[in-house]
Amino acid sequence: MRKIYILASIALSLSAGGLKVEPVTDREMVQACEKCHFVYQAEFLPERSWERLFTEQNLKNHFGDEVKLSSSLREKFLDYYLNNASDSKDTKYRRKINRSIPLNSTPIRVSRVPYIHSKHEDLPKEMFLDNPKVGSYSKCNSCHDAKKGIYDEDEVHVPGWDKGFFTGWHRIDD
Ligand code: HEC
Ligand code: HEC
């Protein structure tokens, strides 16, 4: 009995230590990004990426949109992102993200970070692109409780799709 209990608590603590990243909670910051999408967490990209995303010039053309920020809010974002980026601290999860990014590249999409990309590349594309409730690999919060920073594979809910023990991921009406 005792052994089972110990094993169970090890398993639990391993999964609990899984894919939870620190959510952004500052109201001013949340509101600024949530006009368009949830606020991506700092540890998904290295410092050089956040610097690139937040230059005044790049904010004027942010994936085809303009992000309007006061200079104090822009500074606040930069300060936060640089202090929490994937290469700002040596934590287990940051290390995984950071090691996957070649040093000579400066990704501006979390979805294209090799570690994140590798988690989705074997899943059916229709789950993302042709899914009317998703539409893009960037919409983490369609399937993950991303605003809270929860990306654990056991807590994924894909709209219109289900995961069977034997069948794997399939459309609900299949
Ligand atoms: C005016 C709308 C708008 C605002 C405001 C906005 N974004 Fe975006 N953002 C976009 C669009 C559009 C995309 C591309 C989404 C896609 O390809 O599906 C994007 C994508 C991103 C991506 C890449 C996502 C990926 O992994 O593919 C990051 C990172 C990002 N935004 C950060 C931010 C941050 C941080 C803020 C808040 C300061 C912000 N954005 C505010 C429109 C906006
Ligand atoms: C269409 C739904 C969908 C979208 C959008 C999506 N994911 Fe996922 N994600 C999944 C599924 C499904 C899995 C794998 C679960 C499994 O193995 O059964 C997964 C796995 C992951 C994992 C690995 C979890 C683990 O426990 O190992 C991470 C990390 C992750 N996604 C992060 C992201 C991030 C960051 C974004 C946005 C840039 C994103 N995902 C967008 C569906 C999605």
mmCIF file of C-alpha atoms and ligand atoms in Angstrom:
data_model
loop_
_atom_site.group_PDB
_atom_site.id
_atom_site.type_symbol
_atom_site.label_atom_id
_atom_site.label_comp_id
_atom_site.label_asym_id
_atom_site.label_seq_id
_atom_site.Cartn_x
_atom_site.Cartn_y
_atom_site.Cartn_z
ATOM 1 C CA MET A 1 0.000 0.000 0.000
ATOM 2 C CA ARG A 2 2.642 2.443 1.075
ATOM 3 C CA LYS A 3 4.633 1.791 -2.093
ATOM 4 C CA ILE A 4 1.613 2.436 -4.288
ATOM 5 C CA TYR A 5 0.944 5.634 -2.431
ATOM 6 C CA ILE A 6 4.511 6.796 -2.896
ATOM 7 C CA LEU A 7 4.457 5.949 -6.612
ATOM 8 C CA ALA A 8 1.135 7.723 -7.018
ATOM 9 C CA SER A 9 2.393 10.843 -5.345
ATOM 10 C CA ILE A 10 5.544 10.855 -7.453
ATOM 11 C CA ALA A 11 3.414 10.539 -10.597
ATOM 12 C CA LEU A 12 1.145 13.314 -9.404
ATOM 13 C CA SER A 13 3.937 15.667 -8.540
ATOM 14 C CA LEU A 14 5.582 15.015 -11.916
ATOM 15 C CA SER A 15 2.419 15.819 -13.801
ATOM 16 C CA ALA A 16 1.622 18.779 -11.588
ATOM 17 C CA GLY A 17 5.071 20.148 -12.368
ATOM 18 C CA GLY A 18 4.180 19.803 -16.061
ATOM 19 C CA LEU A 19 3.266 22.450 -18.503
ATOM 20 C CA LYS A 20 2.170 25.416 -16.497
ATOM 21 C CA VAL A 21 3.771 28.737 -17.289
ATOM 22 C CA GLU A 22 3.396 31.997 -15.409
ATOM 23 C CA PRO A 23 0.341 33.837 -16.793
ATOM 24 C CA VAL A 24 0.409 37.578 -17.423
ATOM 25 C CA THR A 25 -1.938 39.170 -14.893
ATOM 26 C CA ASP A 26 -1.228 42.908 -15.080
ATOM 27 C CA ARG A 27 -4.554 44.430 -16.177
ATOM 28 C CA GLU A 28 -3.110 47.153 -18.340
ATOM 29 C CA MET A 29 -0.993 44.615 -20.218
ATOM 30 C CA VAL A 30 -3.784 42.081 -20.572
ATOM 31 C CA GLN A 31 -6.148 44.703 -22.006
ATOM 32 C CA ALA A 32 -3.590 45.961 -24.508
ATOM 33 C CA CYS A 33 -3.157 42.574 -26.182
ATOM 34 C CA GLU A 34 -6.612 41.131 -25.630
ATOM 35 C CA LYS A 35 -8.125 43.556 -28.093
ATOM 36 C CA CYS A 36 -6.915 40.942 -30.538
ATOM 37 C CA HIS A 37 -5.679 37.809 -28.750
ATOM 38 C CA PHE A 38 -4.633 36.473 -25.334
ATOM 39 C CA VAL A 39 -1.259 37.624 -23.967
ATOM 40 C CA TYR A 40 1.499 35.201 -24.943
ATOM 41 C CA GLN A 41 3.703 34.282 -22.017
ATOM 42 C CA ALA A 42 7.250 35.573 -21.833
ATOM 43 C CA GLU A 43 9.028 32.252 -21.507
ATOM 44 C CA PHE A 44 8.039 31.051 -24.980
ATOM 45 C CA LEU A 45 10.497 33.373 -26.722
ATOM 46 C CA PRO A 46 14.060 34.582 -26.056
ATOM 47 C CA GLU A 47 14.930 38.189 -25.235
ATOM 48 C CA ARG A 48 16.008 38.985 -28.801
ATOM 49 C CA SER A 49 12.549 37.968 -30.064
ATOM 50 C CA TRP A 50 10.673 40.204 -27.648
ATOM 51 C CA GLU A 51 13.021 43.068 -28.504
ATOM 52 C CA ARG A 52 12.259 42.545 -32.159
ATOM 53 C CA LEU A 53 8.478 42.359 -31.618
ATOM 54 C CA PHE A 54 8.443 45.514 -29.525
ATOM 55 C CA THR A 55 10.452 47.987 -31.580
ATOM 56 C CA GLU A 56 8.280 51.038 -32.354
ATOM 57 C CA GLN A 57 8.540 50.277 -36.016
ATOM 58 C CA ASN A 58 7.499 46.625 -35.723
ATOM 59 C CA LEU A 59 4.542 47.481 -33.503
ATOM 60 C CA LYS A 60 3.232 49.576 -36.409
ATOM 61 C CA ASN A 61 3.201 46.448 -38.539
ATOM 62 C CA HIS A 62 2.492 43.580 -36.186
ATOM 63 C CA PHE A 63 1.434 40.654 -38.389
ATOM 64 C CA GLY A 64 -0.395 43.140 -40.601
ATOM 65 C CA ASP A 65 -2.033 45.013 -37.700
ATOM 66 C CA GLU A 66 -0.972 48.062 -35.743
ATOM 67 C CA VAL A 67 -0.476 47.700 -31.975
ATOM 68 C CA LYS A 68 -0.876 51.081 -30.315
ATOM 69 C CA LEU A 69 0.948 51.385 -27.000
ATOM 70 C CA SER A 70 1.945 54.468 -25.007
ATOM 71 C CA SER A 71 5.711 54.626 -24.595
ATOM 72 C CA SER A 72 5.387 53.852 -20.883
ATOM 73 C CA LEU A 73 3.323 50.744 -21.625
ATOM 74 C CA ARG A 74 5.781 49.667 -24.305
ATOM 75 C CA GLU A 75 8.578 49.995 -21.730
ATOM 76 C CA LYS A 76 6.537 48.016 -19.225
ATOM 77 C CA PHE A 77 6.042 45.189 -21.725
ATOM 78 C CA LEU A 78 9.692 45.127 -22.679
ATOM 79 C CA ASP A 79 10.744 45.133 -19.067
ATOM 80 C CA TYR A 80 8.410 42.244 -18.286
ATOM 81 C CA TYR A 81 9.242 40.180 -21.374
ATOM 82 C CA LEU A 82 12.996 40.653 -21.098
ATOM 83 C CA ASN A 83 12.973 39.732 -17.413
ATOM 84 C CA ASN A 84 11.016 36.542 -18.016
ATOM 85 C CA ALA A 85 12.104 35.436 -21.497
ATOM 86 C CA SER A 86 13.177 31.869 -22.298
ATOM 87 C CA ASP A 87 16.836 32.831 -21.868
ATOM 88 C CA SER A 88 16.335 35.106 -18.852
ATOM 89 C CA LYS A 89 16.364 32.384 -16.196
ATOM 90 C CA ASP A 90 17.437 28.787 -16.078
ATOM 91 C CA THR A 91 14.271 26.813 -15.367
ATOM 92 C CA LYS A 92 13.500 23.364 -16.769
ATOM 93 C CA TYR A 93 10.805 24.465 -19.168
ATOM 94 C CA ARG A 94 12.633 27.590 -20.339
ATOM 95 C CA ARG A 95 15.666 25.425 -21.053
ATOM 96 C CA LYS A 96 13.596 23.147 -23.322
ATOM 97 C CA ILE A 97 12.164 26.058 -25.245
ATOM 98 C CA ASN A 98 15.442 27.893 -25.464
ATOM 99 C CA ARG A 99 17.547 24.936 -26.548
ATOM 100 C CA SER A 100 15.185 24.262 -29.423
ATOM 101 C CA ILE A 101 15.733 27.723 -30.939
ATOM 102 C CA PRO A 102 18.861 28.051 -33.107
ATOM 103 C CA LEU A 103 21.011 30.940 -31.897
ATOM 104 C CA ASN A 104 21.060 32.520 -35.335
ATOM 105 C CA SER A 105 17.275 32.783 -35.528
ATOM 106 C CA THR A 106 14.944 35.314 -33.907
ATOM 107 C CA PRO A 107 11.451 33.830 -34.078
ATOM 108 C CA ILE A 108 8.508 36.179 -33.642
ATOM 109 C CA ARG A 109 5.924 33.427 -33.515
ATOM 110 C CA VAL A 110 5.539 31.216 -30.455
ATOM 111 C CA SER A 111 3.819 28.690 -32.706
ATOM 112 C CA ARG A 112 7.025 28.400 -34.792
ATOM 113 C CA VAL A 113 9.366 27.822 -31.864
ATOM 114 C CA PRO A 114 10.681 24.325 -32.685
ATOM 115 C CA TYR A 115 9.773 22.888 -29.287
ATOM 116 C CA ILE A 116 6.171 24.144 -29.552
ATOM 117 C CA HIS A 117 5.933 23.246 -33.228
ATOM 118 C CA SER A 118 7.115 19.695 -32.445
ATOM 119 C CA LYS A 119 4.178 19.240 -30.075
ATOM 120 C CA HIS A 120 1.688 19.830 -32.888
ATOM 121 C CA GLU A 121 3.370 18.699 -36.091
ATOM 122 C CA ASP A 122 2.033 15.140 -35.895
ATOM 123 C CA LEU A 123 -1.542 16.260 -35.219
ATOM 124 C CA PRO A 124 -3.985 16.577 -38.153
ATOM 125 C CA LYS A 125 -3.802 20.012 -39.807
ATOM 126 C CA GLU A 126 -7.611 20.064 -40.048
ATOM 127 C CA MET A 127 -7.679 20.314 -36.277
ATOM 128 C CA PHE A 128 -6.095 23.758 -36.598
ATOM 129 C CA LEU A 129 -6.518 25.349 -40.006
ATOM 130 C CA ASP A 130 -9.909 24.042 -41.175
ATOM 131 C CA ASN A 131 -11.393 24.129 -37.718
ATOM 132 C CA PRO A 132 -13.943 26.986 -37.707
ATOM 133 C CA LYS A 133 -13.414 27.467 -33.962
ATOM 134 C CA VAL A 134 -9.614 27.660 -34.270
ATOM 135 C CA GLY A 135 -8.257 28.652 -37.687
ATOM 136 C CA SER A 136 -4.605 29.135 -36.741
ATOM 137 C CA TYR A 137 -1.730 27.517 -34.903
ATOM 138 C CA SER A 138 -1.400 30.788 -32.986
ATOM 139 C CA LYS A 139 -4.675 30.477 -31.097
ATOM 140 C CA CYS A 140 -3.297 28.517 -28.164
ATOM 141 C CA ASN A 141 -6.289 29.438 -26.016
ATOM 142 C CA SER A 142 -8.754 27.676 -28.354
ATOM 143 C CA CYS A 143 -7.425 24.330 -27.104
ATOM 144 C CA HIS A 144 -5.354 25.066 -23.996
ATOM 145 C CA ASP A 145 -6.332 27.010 -20.887
ATOM 146 C CA ALA A 146 -3.646 29.364 -22.142
ATOM 147 C CA LYS A 147 -4.679 32.511 -20.308
ATOM 148 C CA LYS A 148 -3.945 30.668 -17.096
ATOM 149 C CA GLY A 149 -0.719 29.328 -18.538
ATOM 150 C CA ILE A 150 -1.917 25.701 -18.548
ATOM 151 C CA TYR A 151 -0.568 23.738 -21.526
ATOM 152 C CA ASP A 152 -0.522 20.259 -20.006
ATOM 153 C CA GLU A 153 -1.381 17.615 -22.592
ATOM 154 C CA ASP A 154 -3.890 16.074 -20.196
ATOM 155 C CA GLU A 155 -5.882 19.295 -20.132
ATOM 156 C CA VAL A 156 -6.236 19.928 -23.843
ATOM 157 C CA HIS A 157 -9.753 20.459 -25.234
ATOM 158 C CA VAL A 158 -9.930 20.811 -28.999
ATOM 159 C CA PRO A 159 -13.263 22.217 -30.244
ATOM 160 C CA GLY A 160 -15.038 19.559 -32.332
ATOM 161 C CA TRP A 161 -12.408 16.896 -31.624
ATOM 162 C CA ASP A 162 -12.015 14.160 -29.078
ATOM 163 C CA LYS A 163 -9.157 11.913 -28.012
ATOM 164 C CA GLY A 164 -9.958 8.210 -27.729
ATOM 165 C CA PHE A 165 -7.748 5.864 -25.787
ATOM 166 C CA PHE A 166 -7.380 3.564 -28.799
ATOM 167 C CA THR A 167 -8.417 5.830 -31.652
ATOM 168 C CA GLY A 168 -6.326 8.887 -30.845
ATOM 169 C CA TRP A 169 -7.602 12.307 -31.955
ATOM 170 C CA HIS A 170 -10.702 12.209 -34.180
ATOM 171 C CA ARG A 171 -13.555 14.531 -35.163
ATOM 172 C CA ILE A 172 -16.475 14.162 -32.766
ATOM 173 C CA ASP A 173 -18.965 13.400 -35.559
ATOM 174 C CA ASP A 174 -16.669 10.861 -37.280
HETATM 175 C C1 HEC B 1 -4.632 45.017 -33.327
HETATM 176 C C2 HEC B 1 -4.569 43.588 -33.066
HETATM 177 C C3 HEC B 1 -3.405 43.074 -32.241
HETATM 178 C C4 HEC B 1 -2.990 43.520 -31.007
HETATM 179 C C5 HEC B 1 -3.528 44.677 -30.167
HETATM 180 C C6 HEC B 1 -1.918 42.621 -30.609
HETATM 181 N N1 HEC B 1 -1.699 41.665 -31.566
HETATM 182 FE FE1 HEC B 1 -0.326 40.189 -31.488
HETATM 183 N N2 HEC B 1 -1.045 39.432 -33.215
HETATM 184 C C7 HEC B 1 -2.030 39.996 -34.008
HETATM 185 C C8 HEC B 1 -2.247 39.171 -35.183
HETATM 186 C C9 HEC B 1 -3.255 39.436 -36.300
HETATM 187 C C10 HEC B 1 -1.353 38.075 -35.082
HETATM 188 C C11 HEC B 1 -1.209 36.904 -36.047
HETATM 189 C C12 HEC B 1 -2.189 35.809 -35.636
HETATM 190 C C13 HEC B 1 -2.243 34.624 -36.592
HETATM 191 O O1 HEC B 1 -1.371 34.471 -37.426
HETATM 192 O O2 HEC B 1 -3.161 33.809 -36.425
HETATM 193 C C14 HEC B 1 -0.618 38.281 -33.839
HETATM 194 C C15 HEC B 1 0.356 37.430 -33.372
HETATM 195 C C16 HEC B 1 1.151 37.636 -32.266
HETATM 196 C C17 HEC B 1 2.252 36.790 -31.863
HETATM 197 C C18 HEC B 1 2.712 35.517 -32.568
HETATM 198 C C19 HEC B 1 1.741 34.381 -32.272
HETATM 199 C C20 HEC B 1 2.191 33.047 -32.831
HETATM 200 O O3 HEC B 1 2.791 32.281 -32.063
HETATM 201 O O4 HEC B 1 1.944 32.746 -34.005
HETATM 202 C C21 HEC B 1 2.787 37.334 -30.728
HETATM 203 C C22 HEC B 1 3.956 36.796 -29.922
HETATM 204 C C23 HEC B 1 2.018 38.515 -30.420
HETATM 205 N N3 HEC B 1 1.031 38.680 -31.378
HETATM 206 C C24 HEC B 1 2.240 39.331 -29.321
HETATM 207 C C25 HEC B 1 1.407 40.378 -28.974
HETATM 208 C C26 HEC B 1 1.460 41.077 -27.721
HETATM 209 C C27 HEC B 1 2.438 40.768 -26.612
HETATM 210 C C28 HEC B 1 0.479 42.015 -27.735
HETATM 211 C C29 HEC B 1 0.132 43.013 -26.663
HETATM 212 C C30 HEC B 1 1.115 44.063 -26.511
HETATM 213 C C31 HEC B 1 -0.185 41.932 -29.010
HETATM 214 N N4 HEC B 1 0.382 40.921 -29.739
HETATM 215 C C32 HEC B 1 -1.234 42.751 -29.414
HETATM 216 C C33 HEC B 1 -2.720 41.153 -33.721
HETATM 217 C C34 HEC B 1 -2.593 41.907 -32.576
HETATM 218 C C1 HEC B 2 -6.211 23.095 -32.337
HETATM 219 C C2 HEC B 2 -5.835 22.976 -30.930
HETATM 220 C C3 HEC B 2 -4.492 23.494 -30.457
HETATM 221 C C4 HEC B 2 -3.929 24.742 -30.593
HETATM 222 C C5 HEC B 2 -4.493 25.941 -31.345
HETATM 223 C C6 HEC B 2 -2.661 24.709 -29.882
HETATM 224 N N1 HEC B 2 -2.464 23.470 -29.322
HETATM 225 FE FE1 HEC B 2 -0.938 22.913 -28.150
HETATM 226 N N2 HEC B 2 -1.601 20.990 -28.185
HETATM 227 C C7 HEC B 2 -2.780 20.567 -28.767
HETATM 228 C C8 HEC B 2 -2.876 19.123 -28.679
HETATM 229 C C9 HEC B 2 -4.018 18.277 -29.218
HETATM 230 C C10 HEC B 2 -1.697 18.703 -28.018
HETATM 231 C C11 HEC B 2 -1.248 17.275 -27.735
HETATM 232 C C12 HEC B 2 -2.065 16.566 -26.739
HETATM 233 C C13 HEC B 2 -1.831 15.097 -26.885
HETATM 234 O O1 HEC B 2 -0.672 14.660 -26.991
HETATM 235 O O2 HEC B 2 -2.818 14.395 -26.979
HETATM 236 C C14 HEC B 2 -0.940 19.908 -27.691
HETATM 237 C C15 HEC B 2 0.265 19.927 -26.996
HETATM 238 C C16 HEC B 2 0.916 21.067 -26.583
HETATM 239 C C17 HEC B 2 2.048 21.092 -25.695
HETATM 240 C C18 HEC B 2 2.692 19.880 -25.029
HETATM 241 C C19 HEC B 2 1.971 19.589 -23.726
HETATM 242 C C20 HEC B 2 2.633 18.500 -22.909
HETATM 243 O O3 HEC B 2 2.089 18.187 -21.810
HETATM 244 O O4 HEC B 2 3.656 17.961 -23.344
HETATM 245 C C21 HEC B 2 2.408 22.409 -25.531
HETATM 246 C C22 HEC B 2 3.529 22.958 -24.694
HETATM 247 C C23 HEC B 2 1.495 23.194 -26.340
HETATM 248 N N3 HEC B 2 0.608 22.343 -26.974
HETATM 249 C C24 HEC B 2 1.540 24.570 -26.434
HETATM 250 C C25 HEC B 2 0.782 25.301 -27.342
HETATM 251 C C26 HEC B 2 0.975 26.705 -27.626
HETATM 252 C C27 HEC B 2 2.011 27.594 -26.961
HETATM 253 C C28 HEC B 2 0.067 27.037 -28.581
HETATM 254 C C29 HEC B 2 -0.117 28.371 -29.277
HETATM 255 C C30 HEC B 2 1.071 28.933 -29.897
HETATM 256 C C31 HEC B 2 -0.725 25.845 -28.867
HETATM 257 N N4 HEC B 2 -0.253 24.813 -28.110
HETATM 258 C C32 HEC B 2 -1.787 25.787 -29.767
HETATM 259 C C33 HEC B 2 -3.734 21.366 -29.331
HETATM 260 C C34 HEC B 2 -3.558 22.704 -29.669
#
